[in-house]
Amino acid sequence: MKEFFCGTSEITGARFSIHPMSDRFVDIILSSLKETDTTKVWMKSDDVSTCVRGRSEHVFDVVKAIYLNASKGGDHVVLNATFSNGCPGDSAGDAFMAEDSILMNDELSQKINQEVATQFALYPLGFLGYMDVIIDQIKTVDQHGVFSGGVHYASRLDGDAKKVFAALESAFESARNSDSSHIVMTVTMSANSPSRKEGQ
Amino acid sequence: MKEFFCGTSEITGARFSIHPMSDRFVDIILSSLKETDTTKVWMKSDDVSTCVRGRSEHVFDVVKAIYLNASKGGDHVVLNATFSNGCPGDSAGDAFMAEDSILMNDELSQKINQEVATQFALYPLGFLGYMDVIIDQIKTVDQHGVFSGGVHYASRLDGDAKKVFAALESAFESARNSDSSHIVMTVTMSANSPSRKEGQ
Ligand SMILES: [Ca+2]
């Protein structure tokens, strides 16, 4: 039950899944995992999703690299991720908080250009002023030049995946510095969608 | 900007996407939409996700039916959904609050047996006691006989999709009756996963 008592730890986690809309989905997922350096995060996969935990910058670095590696072949690939900060870690996770800040996958990720369409939502918990945090972070993503407007229950970002990830990470980190002690951010990111090619 | 001011409306919404891990993903999605009666919900799809809004029971009925129709052919299909209550509607959405309670897809859904593995999380916003609501709703899903325990950042449900949906809807409705005025629930549901068959 210890996951239920949240509020102080600095460990960031992401629970995510990668969905290649292809008969080759198993190969695509396995090779994207293989091409990604995950040595600086705690990581565990089950039959529904994968969880990575550690320093916030490494969590974003790893999720971004896995997604870029999965989508670079041109398949329609969707990422669904929930980023979370404010639930305490455990000894297995906290061990990774001692890692340095050098990103293990940035050089590889910088070489991959991939247009994506993204919808995200931010949920600052345990805090009456949560709407102010959300509005502030819309301004943050807008400064990154990828904000495309609001839709019901989400905000939309379009552009190169690296820029979109930078905006998402920036919004998440700024929200962490708000008065909310527990921040959750959901992300749905789509690459190479045939609907998109048809002009949506 | 009006979506940013939340708190009073009874309209429920779900923003979701269906991911068939198959080369036939377009056909699978289009036929599952065609087989589902969506007359009692406001519905709009874009290239990233689909949003349905209306009375809570119809939102769950429609998402469940679309997912069952997409997965009944045996393909590995994942649902990612965020259910939300507490953001105000608009005239287009509120029109659907006048519908009666008779479910349009229940007869069809009852005929489809589909084992699923599910991870979900509940986020009661604007409320300091959010952890109590989460713990109460773990008890609610446990009463439905599908709760398999906690994982980092989520709770796991296993069983027939109809039972799992009943547990999710029950938890969501109970959370709506809590002191939180804005309830968000994320769901990742997987059917026909090859990882699962291998015994995970
Ligand atoms: Ca309520």
Short mmCIF file of C-alpha atoms and ligand atoms in Angstrom, two decimals:
data_model
loop_
_atom_site.label_atom_id
_atom_site.label_comp_id
_atom_site.label_asym_id
_atom_site.label_seq_id
_atom_site.Cartn_x
_atom_site.Cartn_y
_atom_site.Cartn_z
CA MET A 1 0.00 0.00 0.00
CA LYS A 2 2.94 2.36 0.23
CA GLU A 3 2.36 3.85 -3.25
CA PHE A 4 -0.78 5.46 -1.83
CA PHE A 5 1.03 7.92 0.42
CA CYS A 6 2.44 10.63 -1.74
CA GLY A 7 4.02 14.01 -1.47
CA THR A 8 7.71 14.47 -0.90
CA SER A 9 10.05 12.41 -3.06
CA GLU A 10 11.86 13.90 -6.02
CA ILE A 11 11.79 10.68 -8.01
CA THR A 12 9.96 10.99 -11.34
CA GLY A 13 8.26 8.07 -13.01
CA ALA A 14 6.61 7.39 -16.33
CA ARG A 15 4.26 4.54 -17.05
CA PHE A 16 3.97 4.27 -20.82
CA SER A 17 3.17 2.07 -23.76
CA ILE A 18 4.24 2.21 -27.39
CA HIS A 19 1.70 1.14 -29.99
CA PRO A 20 2.99 0.40 -33.49
CA MET A 21 -0.07 -0.12 -35.70
CA SER A 22 1.67 -2.89 -37.60
CA ASP A 23 1.82 -6.68 -37.76
CA ARG A 24 5.51 -6.22 -36.86
CA PHE A 25 4.67 -4.55 -33.52
CA VAL A 26 6.67 -6.98 -31.39
CA ASP A 27 9.86 -6.49 -33.45
CA ILE A 28 9.43 -2.71 -33.52
CA ILE A 29 9.01 -2.49 -29.73
CA LEU A 30 11.86 -4.88 -28.94
CA SER A 31 14.32 -3.18 -31.28
CA SER A 32 13.41 0.30 -29.98
CA LEU A 33 14.11 -0.91 -26.43
CA LYS A 34 17.40 -2.46 -27.55
CA GLU A 35 18.57 0.78 -29.19
CA THR A 36 17.88 2.83 -26.06
CA ASP A 37 20.34 3.18 -23.17
CA THR A 38 18.32 2.63 -20.00
CA THR A 39 21.21 2.28 -17.55
CA LYS A 40 20.30 5.44 -15.59
CA VAL A 41 16.66 4.51 -14.87
CA TRP A 42 14.84 1.80 -12.97
CA MET A 43 12.75 0.03 -15.60
CA LYS A 44 10.17 -2.72 -15.59
CA SER A 45 7.81 -3.91 -18.35
CA ASP A 46 4.68 -6.00 -17.97
CA ASP A 47 2.07 -7.11 -20.53
CA VAL A 48 0.25 -3.73 -20.38
CA SER A 49 2.94 -1.06 -20.05
CA THR A 50 6.48 -0.15 -19.08
CA CYS A 51 7.47 1.86 -16.02
CA VAL A 52 10.68 3.90 -15.83
CA ARG A 53 11.72 5.77 -12.69
CA GLY A 54 14.64 7.96 -11.70
CA ARG A 55 15.86 11.51 -12.19
CA SER A 56 13.33 13.47 -14.22
CA GLU A 57 15.75 14.25 -17.07
CA HIS A 58 16.59 10.58 -17.58
CA VAL A 59 12.94 9.53 -17.51
CA PHE A 60 12.17 12.00 -20.33
CA ASP A 61 15.39 11.05 -22.18
CA VAL A 62 14.51 7.34 -22.15
CA VAL A 63 10.82 7.67 -23.10
CA LYS A 64 11.73 10.06 -25.94
CA ALA A 65 14.47 7.76 -27.28
CA ILE A 66 12.29 4.64 -27.17
CA TYR A 67 9.52 6.47 -29.02
CA LEU A 68 11.85 7.97 -31.65
CA ASN A 69 13.49 4.59 -32.24
CA ALA A 70 10.08 2.94 -32.62
CA SER A 71 8.71 5.52 -35.07
CA LYS A 72 11.77 6.28 -37.21
CA GLY A 73 10.98 3.38 -39.61
CA GLY A 74 7.86 5.19 -40.80
CA ASP A 75 5.23 3.03 -39.12
CA HIS A 76 2.23 4.68 -37.48
CA VAL A 77 3.31 4.56 -33.82
CA VAL A 78 1.50 6.06 -30.83
CA LEU A 79 2.95 6.77 -27.40
CA ASN A 80 0.72 6.83 -24.36
CA ALA A 81 2.48 7.99 -21.23
CA THR A 82 1.68 9.19 -17.73
CA PHE A 83 4.51 11.11 -16.06
CA SER A 84 4.33 11.46 -12.30
CA ASN A 85 6.27 13.21 -9.57
CA GLY A 86 5.40 13.29 -5.89
CA CYS A 87 4.90 9.64 -5.08
CA PRO A 88 7.75 8.44 -2.89
CA GLY A 89 10.28 6.04 -4.31
CA ASP A 90 11.60 2.90 -2.70
CA SER A 91 15.14 1.67 -2.25
CA ALA A 92 15.16 0.14 -5.74
CA GLY A 93 14.09 3.40 -7.35
CA ASP A 94 15.97 5.79 -5.09
CA ALA A 95 19.27 4.14 -6.03
CA PHE A 96 18.90 5.77 -9.47
CA MET A 97 18.59 9.28 -7.96
CA ALA A 98 22.37 9.19 -7.46
CA GLU A 99 23.04 9.13 -11.23
CA ASP A 100 24.61 12.20 -12.82
CA SER A 101 22.73 14.45 -15.28
CA ILE A 102 24.46 13.39 -18.49
CA LEU A 103 21.79 12.17 -20.89
CA MET A 104 22.55 8.76 -22.37
CA ASN A 105 20.34 9.00 -25.47
CA ASP A 106 20.45 12.65 -26.44
CA GLU A 107 23.05 12.29 -29.21
CA LEU A 108 21.00 9.53 -30.87
CA SER A 109 17.68 11.35 -30.42
CA GLN A 110 19.04 14.59 -31.91
CA LYS A 111 19.62 12.76 -35.20
CA ILE A 112 16.00 11.62 -35.58
CA ASN A 113 13.56 14.06 -37.15
CA GLN A 114 9.96 13.04 -36.63
CA GLU A 115 6.83 15.18 -36.91
CA VAL A 116 4.28 14.33 -34.24
CA ALA A 117 0.77 15.34 -33.20
CA THR A 118 0.35 15.36 -29.43
CA GLN A 119 -2.39 15.85 -26.87
CA PHE A 120 -1.42 16.32 -23.25
CA ALA A 121 -3.02 17.20 -19.93
CA LEU A 122 -1.52 18.27 -16.63
CA TYR A 123 -3.06 17.31 -13.27
CA PRO A 124 -1.60 19.05 -10.20
CA LEU A 125 -3.00 17.08 -7.25
CA GLY A 126 -3.74 17.96 -3.65
CA PHE A 127 -3.90 21.65 -4.42
CA LEU A 128 -6.92 23.95 -4.70
CA GLY A 129 -5.19 26.27 -7.19
CA TYR A 130 -4.59 23.55 -9.78
CA MET A 131 -6.23 25.48 -12.61
CA ASP A 132 -3.67 28.29 -12.23
CA VAL A 133 -0.83 25.79 -12.61
CA ILE A 134 -2.45 24.38 -15.74
CA ILE A 135 -2.92 27.84 -17.28
CA ASP A 136 0.70 28.79 -16.45
CA GLN A 137 1.99 25.65 -18.16
CA ILE A 138 -0.05 26.30 -21.31
CA LYS A 139 1.95 29.55 -21.48
CA THR A 140 5.16 27.54 -20.99
CA VAL A 141 4.49 25.19 -23.92
CA ASP A 142 3.40 28.13 -26.05
CA GLN A 143 6.87 29.66 -25.57
CA HIS A 144 8.33 26.51 -27.17
CA GLY A 145 6.47 27.26 -30.42
CA VAL A 146 4.57 23.96 -30.59
CA PHE A 147 1.21 24.81 -28.94
CA SER A 148 -1.73 24.38 -31.34
CA GLY A 149 -4.64 25.14 -29.03
CA GLY A 150 -7.00 23.44 -26.65
CA VAL A 151 -9.36 20.57 -27.32
CA HIS A 152 -11.83 19.15 -24.81
CA TYR A 153 -9.85 17.75 -21.84
CA ALA A 154 -6.40 18.31 -23.40
CA SER A 155 -4.02 20.71 -25.11
CA ARG A 156 -2.53 20.04 -28.51
CA LEU A 157 1.12 20.28 -29.56
CA ASP A 158 2.41 19.84 -33.12
CA GLY A 159 5.94 19.80 -34.49
CA ASP A 160 9.21 17.92 -34.34
CA ALA A 161 9.15 15.31 -31.58
CA LYS A 162 12.27 16.72 -29.91
CA LYS A 163 10.68 20.19 -29.64
CA VAL A 164 7.42 18.72 -28.39
CA PHE A 165 9.24 16.65 -25.76
CA ALA A 166 11.21 19.74 -24.69
CA ALA A 167 7.93 21.63 -24.21
CA LEU A 168 6.37 18.75 -22.26
CA GLU A 169 9.40 18.37 -20.01
CA SER A 170 9.51 22.10 -19.42
CA ALA A 171 5.82 22.23 -18.45
CA PHE A 172 6.24 19.24 -16.14
CA GLU A 173 9.31 20.72 -14.43
CA SER A 174 7.64 24.11 -13.97
CA ALA A 175 4.57 22.44 -12.50
CA ARG A 176 6.84 20.57 -10.06
CA ASN A 177 8.01 23.97 -8.82
CA SER A 178 4.42 25.03 -8.12
CA ASP A 179 2.63 24.63 -4.79
CA SER A 180 1.32 21.25 -5.86
CA SER A 181 3.29 18.40 -4.30
CA HIS A 182 2.09 15.73 -6.72
CA ILE A 183 2.13 16.36 -10.48
CA VAL A 184 0.70 14.05 -13.12
CA MET A 185 0.95 14.64 -16.88
CA THR A 186 -0.68 12.45 -19.53
CA VAL A 187 0.64 12.41 -23.09
CA THR A 188 -0.71 10.85 -26.29
CA MET A 189 1.73 11.30 -29.19
CA SER A 190 1.15 10.10 -32.74
CA ALA A 191 3.67 9.76 -35.59
CA ASN A 192 3.12 8.79 -39.22
CA SER A 193 -0.67 8.69 -38.94
CA PRO A 194 -2.50 8.13 -42.23
CA SER A 195 -5.28 10.42 -40.94
CA ARG A 196 -2.71 13.15 -40.61
CA LYS A 197 -1.47 12.64 -44.18
CA GLU A 198 -5.03 13.05 -45.38
CA GLY A 199 -4.88 16.58 -44.02
CA GLN A 200 -6.43 16.55 -40.55
CA MET B 1 -10.13 29.35 -22.83
CA LYS B 2 -13.43 28.26 -21.35
CA GLU B 3 -12.31 24.65 -20.82
CA PHE B 4 -9.95 25.93 -18.13
CA PHE B 5 -12.69 26.84 -15.64
CA CYS B 6 -13.94 23.65 -14.10
CA GLY B 7 -16.08 22.48 -11.28
CA THR B 8 -19.83 22.24 -11.59
CA SER B 9 -21.18 20.51 -14.68
CA GLU B 10 -22.40 16.94 -14.58
CA ILE B 11 -21.33 16.22 -18.15
CA THR B 12 -18.83 13.35 -18.41
CA GLY B 13 -16.30 13.09 -21.20
CA ALA B 14 -13.81 10.54 -22.40
CA ARG B 15 -10.88 11.25 -24.69
CA PHE B 16 -9.64 7.91 -25.97
CA SER B 17 -7.80 6.09 -28.68
CA ILE B 18 -7.96 2.49 -29.89
CA HIS B 19 -4.71 0.90 -31.02
CA PRO B 20 -4.96 -2.32 -33.05
CA MET B 21 -1.40 -3.64 -33.44
CA SER B 22 -2.13 -4.77 -36.99
CA ASP B 23 -1.56 -3.65 -40.57
CA ARG B 24 -5.39 -3.62 -40.77
CA PHE B 25 -5.69 -0.96 -38.04
CA VAL B 26 -7.71 1.50 -40.15
CA ASP B 27 -10.32 -1.12 -41.08
CA ILE B 28 -10.56 -2.39 -37.51
CA ILE B 29 -11.12 1.10 -36.09
CA LEU B 30 -13.61 2.15 -38.76
CA SER B 31 -15.69 -1.02 -38.45
CA SER B 32 -15.74 -0.84 -34.64
CA LEU B 33 -17.06 2.73 -34.88
CA LYS B 34 -19.66 1.65 -37.45
CA GLU B 35 -20.95 -1.17 -35.22
CA THR B 36 -21.41 1.15 -32.22
CA ASP B 37 -24.50 3.28 -31.64
CA THR B 38 -23.25 6.75 -30.72
CA THR B 39 -26.56 8.63 -31.03
CA LYS B 40 -26.70 9.52 -27.31
CA VAL B 41 -23.24 11.13 -27.08
CA TRP B 42 -21.49 14.13 -28.59
CA MET B 43 -18.55 12.65 -30.49
CA LYS B 44 -15.61 14.06 -32.40
CA SER B 45 -12.49 12.31 -33.74
CA ASP B 46 -9.23 13.91 -34.80
CA ASP B 47 -5.92 12.37 -35.94
CA VAL B 48 -4.81 11.69 -32.32
CA SER B 49 -7.92 10.62 -30.41
CA THR B 50 -11.70 10.59 -30.15
CA CYS B 51 -13.74 12.56 -27.63
CA VAL B 52 -17.21 11.48 -26.47
CA ARG B 53 -19.29 13.57 -24.06
CA GLY B 54 -22.67 13.23 -22.46
CA ARG B 55 -24.33 11.37 -19.62
CA SER B 56 -21.78 9.26 -17.79
CA GLU B 57 -23.52 5.95 -18.49
CA HIS B 58 -23.57 6.58 -22.24
CA VAL B 59 -19.92 7.64 -22.32
CA PHE B 60 -18.92 4.32 -20.68
CA ASP B 61 -21.38 2.37 -22.87
CA VAL B 62 -19.93 3.81 -26.09
CA VAL B 63 -16.22 3.46 -25.17
CA LYS B 64 -16.80 -0.13 -24.02
CA ALA B 65 -18.70 -1.07 -27.20
CA ILE B 66 -16.11 0.47 -29.54
CA TYR B 67 -13.33 -1.37 -27.71
CA LEU B 68 -15.18 -4.72 -27.68
CA ASN B 69 -16.02 -4.40 -31.37
CA ALA B 70 -12.37 -3.61 -32.18
CA SER B 71 -10.91 -6.50 -30.18
CA LYS B 72 -13.45 -9.27 -30.86
CA GLY B 73 -11.63 -10.37 -34.04
CA GLY B 74 -8.66 -11.55 -31.96
CA ASP B 75 -6.18 -8.79 -32.82
CA HIS B 76 -4.01 -7.32 -30.10
CA VAL B 77 -5.91 -4.09 -29.38
CA VAL B 78 -5.16 -1.53 -26.68
CA LEU B 79 -7.51 1.15 -25.36
CA ASN B 80 -6.12 4.33 -23.85
CA ALA B 81 -8.77 6.53 -22.30
CA THR B 82 -9.06 9.49 -19.95
CA PHE B 83 -12.49 9.89 -18.37
CA SER B 84 -13.31 13.29 -16.90
CA ASN B 85 -16.13 14.87 -14.93
CA GLY B 86 -16.20 18.41 -13.56
CA CYS B 87 -15.29 20.49 -16.59
CA PRO B 88 -18.33 22.41 -17.74
CA GLY B 89 -19.96 21.48 -21.00
CA ASP B 90 -21.06 23.80 -23.75
CA SER B 91 -24.36 24.04 -25.62
CA ALA B 92 -23.24 21.30 -28.06
CA GLY B 93 -22.39 18.90 -25.25
CA ASP B 94 -25.16 19.86 -22.84
CA ALA B 95 -27.79 18.98 -25.45
CA PHE B 96 -26.89 15.32 -24.86
CA MET B 97 -27.57 15.56 -21.10
CA ALA B 98 -31.29 15.40 -21.96
CA GLU B 99 -31.01 11.82 -23.29
CA ASP B 100 -32.64 9.04 -21.28
CA SER B 101 -30.65 6.32 -19.48
CA ILE B 102 -31.34 3.42 -21.83
CA LEU B 103 -27.98 2.07 -23.01
CA MET B 104 -27.76 1.73 -26.79
CA ASN B 105 -24.94 -0.84 -26.95
CA ASP B 106 -25.46 -2.99 -23.89
CA GLU B 107 -27.20 -5.87 -25.67
CA LEU B 108 -24.38 -6.12 -28.21
CA SER B 109 -21.62 -5.75 -25.58
CA GLN B 110 -23.12 -8.46 -23.37
CA LYS B 111 -22.56 -10.97 -26.17
CA ILE B 112 -18.81 -10.31 -26.46
CA ASN B 113 -16.54 -12.18 -24.06
CA GLN B 114 -13.05 -10.72 -23.99
CA GLU B 115 -10.36 -11.17 -21.34
CA VAL B 116 -8.41 -7.96 -20.71
CA ALA B 117 -5.51 -6.74 -18.63
CA THR B 118 -6.03 -3.19 -17.40
CA GLN B 119 -4.11 -0.51 -15.52
CA PHE B 120 -6.00 2.51 -14.24
CA ALA B 121 -5.43 5.54 -12.07
CA LEU B 122 -7.85 7.98 -10.46
CA TYR B 123 -7.01 11.66 -10.00
CA PRO B 124 -9.45 13.66 -7.84
CA LEU B 125 -8.50 17.31 -8.45
CA GLY B 126 -8.84 20.46 -6.38
CA PHE B 127 -9.12 18.53 -3.16
CA LEU B 128 -6.56 17.99 -0.39
CA GLY B 129 -8.00 14.61 0.60
CA TYR B 130 -7.48 13.04 -2.81
CA MET B 131 -5.55 10.04 -1.47
CA ASP B 132 -8.58 9.00 0.62
CA VAL B 133 -10.77 9.02 -2.50
CA ILE B 134 -8.21 6.87 -4.33
CA ILE B 135 -7.99 4.36 -1.49
CA ASP B 136 -11.81 4.18 -1.23
CA GLN B 137 -12.08 3.44 -4.94
CA ILE B 138 -9.48 0.65 -4.78
CA LYS B 139 -11.91 -0.96 -2.32
CA THR B 140 -14.76 -0.38 -4.80
CA VAL B 141 -13.00 -2.16 -7.67
CA ASP B 142 -11.94 -4.95 -5.32
CA GLN B 143 -15.64 -5.62 -4.61
CA HIS B 144 -16.09 -6.28 -8.35
CA GLY B 145 -13.67 -9.21 -8.16
CA VAL B 146 -11.25 -7.92 -10.81
CA PHE B 147 -8.59 -6.12 -8.73
CA SER B 148 -5.11 -7.68 -9.12
CA GLY B 149 -3.05 -5.29 -7.00
CA GLY B 150 -1.07 -2.10 -7.30
CA VAL B 151 1.83 -1.32 -9.61
CA HIS B 152 3.83 1.90 -9.57
CA TYR B 153 1.45 4.78 -10.46
CA ALA B 154 -1.54 2.54 -11.24
CA SER B 155 -3.83 -0.27 -10.10
CA ARG B 156 -4.30 -3.43 -12.09
CA LEU B 157 -7.57 -5.12 -13.07
CA ASP B 158 -7.87 -8.48 -14.84
CA GLY B 159 -10.89 -10.34 -16.13
CA ASP B 160 -13.72 -10.15 -18.62
CA ALA B 161 -13.89 -6.69 -20.20
CA LYS B 162 -17.51 -6.16 -19.16
CA LYS B 163 -16.67 -6.82 -15.50
CA VAL B 164 -13.60 -4.60 -15.69
CA PHE B 165 -15.63 -1.78 -17.27
CA ALA B 166 -18.29 -2.19 -14.57
CA ALA B 167 -15.60 -1.81 -11.89
CA LEU B 168 -14.09 1.24 -13.60
CA GLU B 169 -17.48 2.92 -14.02
CA SER B 170 -18.35 2.18 -10.42
CA ALA B 171 -15.09 3.68 -9.13
CA PHE B 172 -15.55 6.75 -11.31
CA GLU B 173 -19.14 7.30 -10.18
CA SER B 174 -18.26 6.87 -6.51
CA ALA B 175 -15.39 9.33 -6.87
CA ARG B 176 -17.83 11.82 -8.43
CA ASN B 177 -19.84 11.61 -5.22
CA SER B 178 -16.77 12.52 -3.16
CA ASP B 179 -15.80 16.05 -2.09
CA SER B 180 -13.69 16.42 -5.23
CA SER B 181 -15.45 18.50 -7.86
CA HIS B 182 -13.26 17.38 -10.76
CA ILE B 183 -12.49 13.68 -11.30
CA VAL B 184 -10.09 12.28 -13.87
CA MET B 185 -9.52 8.56 -14.50
CA THR B 186 -6.94 7.14 -16.91
CA VAL B 187 -7.32 3.62 -18.31
CA THR B 188 -5.00 1.43 -20.38
CA MET B 189 -6.69 -1.82 -21.41
CA SER B 190 -5.07 -4.60 -23.42
CA ALA B 191 -6.71 -7.55 -25.18
CA ASN B 192 -5.14 -10.48 -27.02
CA SER B 193 -1.58 -9.53 -26.11
CA PRO B 194 1.06 -12.06 -27.15
CA SER B 195 3.01 -11.17 -23.96
CA ARG B 196 -0.01 -12.24 -21.95
CA LYS B 197 -0.27 -15.55 -23.78
CA GLU B 198 3.35 -16.22 -22.93
CA GLY B 199 2.27 -16.17 -19.28
CA GLN B 200 2.99 -12.71 -17.90
CA CA C 1 -19.11 15.72 -7.93
#
